Coordinates of C-alpha atoms in Angstrom, one line a residue:
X10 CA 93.0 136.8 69.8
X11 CA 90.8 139.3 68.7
X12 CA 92.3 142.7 66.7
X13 CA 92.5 146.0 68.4
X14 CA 90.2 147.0 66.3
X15 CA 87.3 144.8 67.0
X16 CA 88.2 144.9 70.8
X17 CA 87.2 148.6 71.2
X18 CA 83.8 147.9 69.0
X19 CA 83.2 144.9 70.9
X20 CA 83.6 146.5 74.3
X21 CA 81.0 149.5 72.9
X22 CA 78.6 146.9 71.4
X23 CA 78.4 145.6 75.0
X24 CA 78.2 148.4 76.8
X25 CA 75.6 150.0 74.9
X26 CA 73.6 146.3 75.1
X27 CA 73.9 147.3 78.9
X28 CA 72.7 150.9 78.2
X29 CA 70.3 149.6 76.5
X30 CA 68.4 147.9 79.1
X31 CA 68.0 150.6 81.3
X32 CA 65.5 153.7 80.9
X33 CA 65.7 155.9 77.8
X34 CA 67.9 159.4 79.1
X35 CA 70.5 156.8 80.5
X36 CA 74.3 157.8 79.3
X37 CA 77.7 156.7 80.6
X38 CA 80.3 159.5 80.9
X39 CA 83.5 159.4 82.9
X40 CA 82.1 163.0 84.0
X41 CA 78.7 163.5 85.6
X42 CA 77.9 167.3 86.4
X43 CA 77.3 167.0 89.8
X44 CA 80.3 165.4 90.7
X45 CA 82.7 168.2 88.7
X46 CA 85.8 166.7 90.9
X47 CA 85.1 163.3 90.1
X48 CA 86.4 162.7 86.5
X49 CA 86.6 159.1 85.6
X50 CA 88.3 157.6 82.1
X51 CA 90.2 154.7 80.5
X52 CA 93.5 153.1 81.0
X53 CA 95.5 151.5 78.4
X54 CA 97.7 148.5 79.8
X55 CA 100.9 147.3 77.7
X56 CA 103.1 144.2 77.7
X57 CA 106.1 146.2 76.8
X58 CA 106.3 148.7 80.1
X59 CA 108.9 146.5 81.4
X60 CA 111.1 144.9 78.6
X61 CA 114.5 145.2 78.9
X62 CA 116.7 147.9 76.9
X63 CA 118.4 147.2 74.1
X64 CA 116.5 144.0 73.1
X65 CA 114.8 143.5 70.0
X66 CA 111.2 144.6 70.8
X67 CA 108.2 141.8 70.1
X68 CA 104.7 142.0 69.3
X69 CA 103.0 144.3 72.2
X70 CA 100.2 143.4 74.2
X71 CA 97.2 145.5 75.2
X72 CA 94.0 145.4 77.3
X73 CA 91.8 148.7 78.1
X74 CA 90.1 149.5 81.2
X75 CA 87.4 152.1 81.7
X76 CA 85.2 153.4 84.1
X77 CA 82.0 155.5 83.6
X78 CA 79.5 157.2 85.6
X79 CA 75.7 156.1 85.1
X80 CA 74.1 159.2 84.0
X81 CA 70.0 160.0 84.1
X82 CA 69.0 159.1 87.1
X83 CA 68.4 159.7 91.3
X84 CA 71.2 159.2 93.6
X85 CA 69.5 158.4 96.5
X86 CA 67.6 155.5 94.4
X87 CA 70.1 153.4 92.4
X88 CA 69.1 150.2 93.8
X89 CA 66.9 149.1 90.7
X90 CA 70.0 150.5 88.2
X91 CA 71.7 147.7 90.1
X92 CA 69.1 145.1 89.5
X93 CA 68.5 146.0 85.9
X94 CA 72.5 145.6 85.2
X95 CA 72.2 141.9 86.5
X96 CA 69.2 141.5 84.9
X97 CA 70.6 142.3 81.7
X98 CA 73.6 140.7 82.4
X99 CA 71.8 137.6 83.1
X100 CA 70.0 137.8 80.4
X101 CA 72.7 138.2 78.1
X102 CA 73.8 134.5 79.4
X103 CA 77.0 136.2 82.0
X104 CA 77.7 134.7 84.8
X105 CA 76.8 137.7 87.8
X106 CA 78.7 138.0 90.7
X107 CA 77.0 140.3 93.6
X108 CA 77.9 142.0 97.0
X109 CA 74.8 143.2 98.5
X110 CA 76.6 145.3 101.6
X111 CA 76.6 148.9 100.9
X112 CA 77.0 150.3 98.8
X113 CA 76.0 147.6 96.3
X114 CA 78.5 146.2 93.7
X115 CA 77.6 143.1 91.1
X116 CA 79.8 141.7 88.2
X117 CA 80.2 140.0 85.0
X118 CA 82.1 137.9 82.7
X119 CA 81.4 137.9 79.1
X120 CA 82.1 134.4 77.2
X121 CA 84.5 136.4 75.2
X122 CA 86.7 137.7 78.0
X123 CA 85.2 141.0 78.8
X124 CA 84.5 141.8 82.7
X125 CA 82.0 144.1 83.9
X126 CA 81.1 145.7 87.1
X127 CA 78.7 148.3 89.0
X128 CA 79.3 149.7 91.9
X129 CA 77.0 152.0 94.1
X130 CA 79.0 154.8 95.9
X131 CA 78.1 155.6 99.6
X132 CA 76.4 159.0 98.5
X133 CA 74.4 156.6 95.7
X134 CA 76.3 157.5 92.4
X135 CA 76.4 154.5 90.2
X136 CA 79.6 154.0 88.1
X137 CA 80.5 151.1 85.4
X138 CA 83.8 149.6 85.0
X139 CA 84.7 147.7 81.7
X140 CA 88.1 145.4 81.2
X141 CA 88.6 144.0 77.6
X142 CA 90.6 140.9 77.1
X143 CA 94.2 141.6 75.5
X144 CA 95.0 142.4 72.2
X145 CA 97.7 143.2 69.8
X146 CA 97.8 146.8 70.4
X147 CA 98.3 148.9 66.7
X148 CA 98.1 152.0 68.2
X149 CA 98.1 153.3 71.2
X150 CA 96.4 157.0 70.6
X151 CA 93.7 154.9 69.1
X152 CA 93.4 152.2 71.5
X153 CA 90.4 153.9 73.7
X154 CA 87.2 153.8 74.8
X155 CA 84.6 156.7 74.0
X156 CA 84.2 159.3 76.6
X157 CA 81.0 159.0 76.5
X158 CA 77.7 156.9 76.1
X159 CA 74.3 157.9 75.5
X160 CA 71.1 155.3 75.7
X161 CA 70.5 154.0 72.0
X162 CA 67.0 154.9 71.9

């Protein structure tokens, strides 16, 4: 099982791989300015939310969720953000999982447990979702995911 520590890097490493195939201007934010109601973020699961009171507390389990708007591009053509998603995904050697009713969704499985998806809202927003596999959780104020993203270019 890998450390909390080399969870959260792991889970950046690949998403900025991802970022990284699409154009240069491309971020992930959980906000994207023209959707100012819209805020997106990360989600810390534990083992421990239900153990008994009063017993001796064991080692506590985490995984992180996240989800993140695709910044730098047109709503009304997302379709080849889709596409280049897979195709990186692909070529990364994941195994991709796609819907193609709309709005468009495809998804991913990392060899080392992470699971990734993209899904096309009906107005044509693009948003990324990330799920690491558990970990030993340290510390939860710094078990998280960045806020934001920006193309490594």
């Amino acid at each position: 099982m890998k450390t909390q520590a080399i969870t959260v890097a792991t889970a950046v490493e690949h998403l900025t791989a991802q970022l990284a195939s699409l154009p240069p201007g491309t971020a992930l934010d959980i906000r994207d300015p023209r959707l100012p109601t819209a805020t997106l973020g990360s989600n810390l699961s534990r083992s421990d939310w239900d153990d008994p009171p009063g017993e001796e507390p064991g080692p506590v389990f985490a995984a992180l969720s996240a989800r993140y708007w695709v910044l730098g591009m047109d709503p009304t053509d997302t379709d080849p953000y889709v596409d280049l998603f897979k195709a990186a995904w692909q070529g990364l050697g994941w195994p991709v999982e796609e819907h193609e009713d709309l709005p468009r969704s495809a998804y991913a499985r990392t060899p080392d447990g992470y699971h990734f998806g993209v899904i096309q809202s009906l107005s044509g927003h693009l948003s990324l979702s990330v799920n690491t596999p558990d970990f030993l959780l340290v510390s939860a104020a710094e078990a998280r995911l960045p806020d934001r993203l920006d193309h490594p270019a």
